[in-house]
Coordinates of C-alpha atoms in Angstrom, one line a residue:
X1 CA 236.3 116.7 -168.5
X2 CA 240.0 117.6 -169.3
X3 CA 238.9 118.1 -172.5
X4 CA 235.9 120.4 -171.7
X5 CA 238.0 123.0 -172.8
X6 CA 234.9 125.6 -171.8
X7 CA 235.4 124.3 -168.1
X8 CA 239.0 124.0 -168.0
X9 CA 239.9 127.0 -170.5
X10 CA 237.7 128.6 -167.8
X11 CA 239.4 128.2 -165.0
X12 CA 242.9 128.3 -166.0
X13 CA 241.6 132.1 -167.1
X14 CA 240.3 132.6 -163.9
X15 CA 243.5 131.3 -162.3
X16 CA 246.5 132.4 -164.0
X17 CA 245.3 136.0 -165.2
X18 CA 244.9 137.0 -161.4
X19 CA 248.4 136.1 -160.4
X20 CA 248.0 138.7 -158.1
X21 CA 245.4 136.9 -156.1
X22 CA 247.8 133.7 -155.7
X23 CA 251.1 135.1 -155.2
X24 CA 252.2 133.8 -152.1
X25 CA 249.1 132.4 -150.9
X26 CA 247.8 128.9 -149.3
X27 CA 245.2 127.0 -151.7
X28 CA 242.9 124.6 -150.9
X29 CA 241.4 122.3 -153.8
X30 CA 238.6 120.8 -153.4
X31 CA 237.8 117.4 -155.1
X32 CA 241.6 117.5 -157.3
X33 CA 240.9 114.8 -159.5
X34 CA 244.2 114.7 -161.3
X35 CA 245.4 117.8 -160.0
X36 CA 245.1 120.3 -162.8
X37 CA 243.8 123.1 -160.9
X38 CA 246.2 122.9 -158.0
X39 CA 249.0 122.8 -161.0
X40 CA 247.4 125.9 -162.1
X41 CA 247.3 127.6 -159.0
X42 CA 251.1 127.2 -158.1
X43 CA 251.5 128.7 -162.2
X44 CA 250.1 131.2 -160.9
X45 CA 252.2 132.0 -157.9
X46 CA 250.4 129.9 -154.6
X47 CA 252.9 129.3 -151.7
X48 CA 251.3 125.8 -151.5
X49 CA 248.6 124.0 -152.3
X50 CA 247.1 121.3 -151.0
X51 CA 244.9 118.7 -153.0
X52 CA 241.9 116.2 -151.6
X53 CA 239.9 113.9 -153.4
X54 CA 238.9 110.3 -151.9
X55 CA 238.8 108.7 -155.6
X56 CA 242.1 106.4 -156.6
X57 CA 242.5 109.0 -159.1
X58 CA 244.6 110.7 -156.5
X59 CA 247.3 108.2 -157.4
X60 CA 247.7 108.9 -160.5
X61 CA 247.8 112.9 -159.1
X62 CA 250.7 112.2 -157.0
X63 CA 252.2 111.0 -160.3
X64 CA 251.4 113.9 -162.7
X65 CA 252.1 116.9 -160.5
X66 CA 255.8 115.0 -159.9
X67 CA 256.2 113.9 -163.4
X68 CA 255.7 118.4 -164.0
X69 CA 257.7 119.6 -161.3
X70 CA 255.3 120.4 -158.4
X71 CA 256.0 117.5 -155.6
X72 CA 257.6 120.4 -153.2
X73 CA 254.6 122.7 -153.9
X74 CA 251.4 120.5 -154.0
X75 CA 250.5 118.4 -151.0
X76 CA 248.1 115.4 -152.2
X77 CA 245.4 114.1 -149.8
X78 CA 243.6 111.3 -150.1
X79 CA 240.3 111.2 -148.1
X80 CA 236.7 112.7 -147.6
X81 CA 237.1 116.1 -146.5
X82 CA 234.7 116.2 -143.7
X83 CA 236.9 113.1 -142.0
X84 CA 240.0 114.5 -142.8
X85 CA 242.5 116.6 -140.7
X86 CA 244.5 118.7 -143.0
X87 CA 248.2 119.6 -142.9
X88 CA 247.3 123.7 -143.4
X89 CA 244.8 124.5 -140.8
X90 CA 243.6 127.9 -142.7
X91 CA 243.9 128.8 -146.7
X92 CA 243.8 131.8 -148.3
X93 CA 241.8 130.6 -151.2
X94 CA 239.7 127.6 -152.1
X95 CA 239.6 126.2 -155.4
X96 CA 237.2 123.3 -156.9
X97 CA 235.3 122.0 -160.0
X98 CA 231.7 120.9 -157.6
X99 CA 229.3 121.1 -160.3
X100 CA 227.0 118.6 -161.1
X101 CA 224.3 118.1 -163.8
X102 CA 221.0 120.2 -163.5
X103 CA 224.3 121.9 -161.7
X104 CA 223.1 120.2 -158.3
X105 CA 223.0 116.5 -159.0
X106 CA 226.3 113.9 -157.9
X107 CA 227.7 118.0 -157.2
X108 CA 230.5 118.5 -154.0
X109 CA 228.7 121.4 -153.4
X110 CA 228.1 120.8 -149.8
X111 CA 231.9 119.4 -149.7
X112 CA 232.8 123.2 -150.3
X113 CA 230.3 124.8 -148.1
X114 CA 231.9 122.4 -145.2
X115 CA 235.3 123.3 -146.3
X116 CA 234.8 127.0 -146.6
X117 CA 233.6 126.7 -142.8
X118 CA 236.7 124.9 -141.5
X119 CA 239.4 126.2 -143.7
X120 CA 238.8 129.5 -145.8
X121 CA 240.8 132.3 -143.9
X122 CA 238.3 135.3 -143.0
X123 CA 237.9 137.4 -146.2
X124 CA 239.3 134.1 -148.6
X125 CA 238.4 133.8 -151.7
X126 CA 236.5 131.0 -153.1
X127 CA 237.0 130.0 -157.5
X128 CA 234.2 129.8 -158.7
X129 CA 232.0 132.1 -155.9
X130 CA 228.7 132.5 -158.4
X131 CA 226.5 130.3 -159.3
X132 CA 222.6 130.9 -161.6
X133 CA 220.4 128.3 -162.8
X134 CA 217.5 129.3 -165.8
X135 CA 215.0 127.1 -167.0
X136 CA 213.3 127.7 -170.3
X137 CA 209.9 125.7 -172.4
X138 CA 211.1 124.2 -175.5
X139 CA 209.6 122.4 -178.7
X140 CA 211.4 118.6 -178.3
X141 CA 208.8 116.6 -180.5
X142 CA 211.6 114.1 -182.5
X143 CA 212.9 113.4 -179.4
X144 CA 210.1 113.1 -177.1
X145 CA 208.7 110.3 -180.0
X146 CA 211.7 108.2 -179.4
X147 CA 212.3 108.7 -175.6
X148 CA 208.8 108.6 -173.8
X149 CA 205.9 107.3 -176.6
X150 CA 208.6 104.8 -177.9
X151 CA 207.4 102.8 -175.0
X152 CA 203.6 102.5 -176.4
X153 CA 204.5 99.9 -178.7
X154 CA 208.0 98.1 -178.0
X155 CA 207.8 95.5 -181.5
X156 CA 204.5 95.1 -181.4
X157 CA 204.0 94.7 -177.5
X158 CA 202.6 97.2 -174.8
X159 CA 205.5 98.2 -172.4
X160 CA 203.3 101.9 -171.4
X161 CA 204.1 101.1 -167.8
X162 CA 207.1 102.2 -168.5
X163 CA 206.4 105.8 -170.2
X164 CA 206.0 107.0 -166.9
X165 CA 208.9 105.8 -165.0
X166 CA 210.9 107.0 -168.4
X167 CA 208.8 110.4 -168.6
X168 CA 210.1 111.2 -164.3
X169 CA 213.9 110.5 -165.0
X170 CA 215.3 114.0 -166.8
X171 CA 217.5 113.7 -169.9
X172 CA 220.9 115.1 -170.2
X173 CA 221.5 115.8 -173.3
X174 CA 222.5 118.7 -175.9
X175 CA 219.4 120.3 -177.2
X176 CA 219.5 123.4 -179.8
X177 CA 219.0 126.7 -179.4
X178 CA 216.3 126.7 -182.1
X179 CA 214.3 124.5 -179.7
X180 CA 214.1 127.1 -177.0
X181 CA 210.3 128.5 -177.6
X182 CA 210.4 131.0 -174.3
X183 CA 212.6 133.6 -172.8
X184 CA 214.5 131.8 -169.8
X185 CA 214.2 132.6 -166.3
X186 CA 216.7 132.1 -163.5
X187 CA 215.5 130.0 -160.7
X188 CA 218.2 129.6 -158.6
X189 CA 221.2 131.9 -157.7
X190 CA 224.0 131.0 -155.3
X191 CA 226.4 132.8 -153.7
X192 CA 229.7 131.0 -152.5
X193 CA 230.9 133.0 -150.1
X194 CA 227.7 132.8 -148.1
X195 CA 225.0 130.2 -149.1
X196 CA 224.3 127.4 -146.5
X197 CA 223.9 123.9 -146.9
X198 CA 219.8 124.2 -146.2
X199 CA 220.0 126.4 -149.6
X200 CA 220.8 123.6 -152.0
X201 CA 217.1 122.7 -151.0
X202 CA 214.9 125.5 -153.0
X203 CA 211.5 126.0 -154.2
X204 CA 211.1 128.7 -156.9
X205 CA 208.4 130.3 -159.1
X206 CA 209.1 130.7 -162.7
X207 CA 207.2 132.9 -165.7
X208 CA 208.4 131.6 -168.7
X209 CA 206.9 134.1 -172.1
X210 CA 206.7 132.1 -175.1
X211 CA 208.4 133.8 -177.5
X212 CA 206.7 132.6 -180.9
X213 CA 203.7 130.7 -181.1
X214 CA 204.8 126.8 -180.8
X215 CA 204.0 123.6 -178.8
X216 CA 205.7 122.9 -175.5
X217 CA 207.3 119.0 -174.9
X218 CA 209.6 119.6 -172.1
X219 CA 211.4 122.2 -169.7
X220 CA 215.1 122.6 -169.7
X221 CA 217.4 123.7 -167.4
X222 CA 221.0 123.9 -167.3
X223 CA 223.3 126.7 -165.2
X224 CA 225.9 129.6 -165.3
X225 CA 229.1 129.8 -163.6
X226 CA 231.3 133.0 -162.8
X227 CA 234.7 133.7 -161.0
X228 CA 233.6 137.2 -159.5
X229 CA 236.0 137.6 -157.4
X230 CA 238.7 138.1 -160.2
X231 CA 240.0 141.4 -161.5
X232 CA 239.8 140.0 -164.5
X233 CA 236.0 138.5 -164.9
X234 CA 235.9 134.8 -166.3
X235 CA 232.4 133.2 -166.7
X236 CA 231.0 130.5 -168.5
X237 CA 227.6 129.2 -169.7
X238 CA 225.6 125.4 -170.0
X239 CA 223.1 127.0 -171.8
X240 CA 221.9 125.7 -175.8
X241 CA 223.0 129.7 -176.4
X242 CA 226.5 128.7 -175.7
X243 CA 229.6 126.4 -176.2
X244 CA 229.5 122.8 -175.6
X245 CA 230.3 121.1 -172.3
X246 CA 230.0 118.1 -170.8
X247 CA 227.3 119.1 -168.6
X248 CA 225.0 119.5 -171.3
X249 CA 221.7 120.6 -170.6
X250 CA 219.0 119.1 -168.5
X251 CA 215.5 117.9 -170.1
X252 CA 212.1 117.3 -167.8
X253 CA 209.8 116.2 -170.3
X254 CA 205.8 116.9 -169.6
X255 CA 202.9 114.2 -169.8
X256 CA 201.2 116.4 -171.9
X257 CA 202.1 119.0 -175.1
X258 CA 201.3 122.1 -174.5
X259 CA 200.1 124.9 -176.8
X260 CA 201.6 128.5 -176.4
X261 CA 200.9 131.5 -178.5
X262 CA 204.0 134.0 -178.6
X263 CA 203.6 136.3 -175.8
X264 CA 201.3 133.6 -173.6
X265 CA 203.6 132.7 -170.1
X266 CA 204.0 129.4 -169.1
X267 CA 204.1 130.0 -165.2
X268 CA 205.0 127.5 -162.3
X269 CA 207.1 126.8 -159.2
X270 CA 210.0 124.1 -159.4
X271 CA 211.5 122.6 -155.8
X272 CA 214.2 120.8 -155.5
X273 CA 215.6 118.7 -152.9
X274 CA 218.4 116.2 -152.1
X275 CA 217.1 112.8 -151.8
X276 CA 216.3 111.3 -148.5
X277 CA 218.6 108.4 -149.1
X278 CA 221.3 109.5 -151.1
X279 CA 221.8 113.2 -150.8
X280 CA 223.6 113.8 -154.1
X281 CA 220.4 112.4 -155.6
X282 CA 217.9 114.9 -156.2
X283 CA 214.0 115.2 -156.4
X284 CA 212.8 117.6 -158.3
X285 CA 209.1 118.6 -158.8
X286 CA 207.9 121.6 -161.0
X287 CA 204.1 122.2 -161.3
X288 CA 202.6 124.5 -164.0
X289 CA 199.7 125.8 -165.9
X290 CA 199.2 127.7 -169.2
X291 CA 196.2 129.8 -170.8
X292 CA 195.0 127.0 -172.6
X293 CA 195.9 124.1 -170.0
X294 CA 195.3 123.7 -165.9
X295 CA 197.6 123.2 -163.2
X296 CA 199.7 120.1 -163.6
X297 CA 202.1 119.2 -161.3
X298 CA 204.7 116.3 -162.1
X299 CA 207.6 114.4 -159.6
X300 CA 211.4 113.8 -161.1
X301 CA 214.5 112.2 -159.4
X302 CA 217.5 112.6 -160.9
X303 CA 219.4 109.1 -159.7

């Protein structure tokens, strides 16, 4: 992830070209991993900043923000956040990488909705406050072949029972913008500074317009991220219109191909919900219909 230089270059933007935003200010960091935003932060002027992630890569933390001069300025936690008493009761600013793939799934969303409530100062800022998630139809016909209908004949043996399990677990992958066979519509939008944890379960309709006449294999997804709060805008993009990262894009591929003619809408509703047992599992469902096809509805868990 230190690597993603999207993600990272994005936030060290967002970070050290508002110095005015941090100078002398308390920061709270969210899920610090090996610290690099809280080292960021005090670059950019913080009073202090304290760190909390309940990973052992905390260790090693404690060891790079010493080993680059920041022991007297960075407090390190290691814990859950929602068990945790911290040693700054309010911050002026909170600070976290939360996202997840299909931006929701494994994410620390809800970590940062429970710290905003207990820590963020009244009137804080939060880095990253805006969130958007699109979904789009694309032509995937290669990759369908080898994913899903590779299980009708497995060396000469029928393994179908397993097309369908294979066909309800989405793909993360890189897919190109050439692939993208409809104009993309946002499905999600989430506001930091005031969503609720109830919000990260969602049911929305979607109108996708084919824009050249092709076949559908699958539906993609992936999200937007922006610091709005800056003077100085940063944003960034998952999209197949945009630079890699490691997020990718997410694939839910259909039982069926569909046939679009350019200007025909593809039109639907997709919910979304955290799974019963394990919360940062998701279950997703998106049901939809064409011109030429009826109503199909089909059940995904991301797990």
């Amino acid at each position: 992830m230190l690597k993603d230089t999207v993600r990272t270059g994005s936030y060290r933007s967002a970070i050290i070209n508002n110095p005015h935003l941090f100078k002398d200010k308390t920061v709270l960091d969210v899920g610090c991993g090996t610290g690099i935003l809280s080292m960021f932060a005090v670059k950019a002027g913080a009073a202090h900043v304290v760190g909390i992630d309940m990973s052992n890569i905390i260790d090693q933390a404690a060891k790079i923000v010493e080993a680059n001069g920041f022991k007297d300025s960075i407090t390190l936690v290691k814990g859950k956040l929602e068990d945790t008493e911290l040693p700054i009761k309010q911050f002026d600013i909170i600070i976290s990488e939360w996202m997840g793939y299909f931006l929701l799934y494994e994410s620390m969303l809800d970590t940062v909705l429970e710290a905003r409530d207990r820590y963020l100062k009244p009137g804080g800022l939060i880095f990253p406050d805006n969130a958007t998630m699109y979904l789009a139809a694309i032509e995937d016909q290669e990759y369908k072949e080898e994913k899903i209908n590779f299980w009708d004949n497995v060396y000469g043996f029928d393994y179908s029972c397993i097309k369908d399990i294979a066909l309800r677990e989405p793909l993360v992958d890189t897919v190109e913008l050439k692939a993208v066979a409809t104009d993309p519509c946002i499905i999600k939008r989430i506001n930091l500074t005031t969503a609720k944890k109830e919000d990260l379960t969602f049911s929305a309709p979607f109108e996708l317009r084919a824009t050249r006449t092709d076949f559908v294999h699958a539906f993609l997804a992936w999200f937007d991220i922006s610091f709005d709060c800056t003077h100085k805008k940063v944003s960034f993009s998952t999209g197949p219109h945009a630079r890699y990262t490691h997020w990718k894009q997410t694939v839910f591929y259909t039982p069926d191909t569909l046939r679009i003619s350019e200007g025909e809408k593809v039109v639907g509703r997709l919910s979304c919900a955290p799974n019963a047992r394990n919360n940062r599992d998701l279950d997703i469902t998106i049901s939809y219909s064409t011109p030429n096809s009826p109503r199909t509805q089909v059940e995904y868990k991301m797990y």
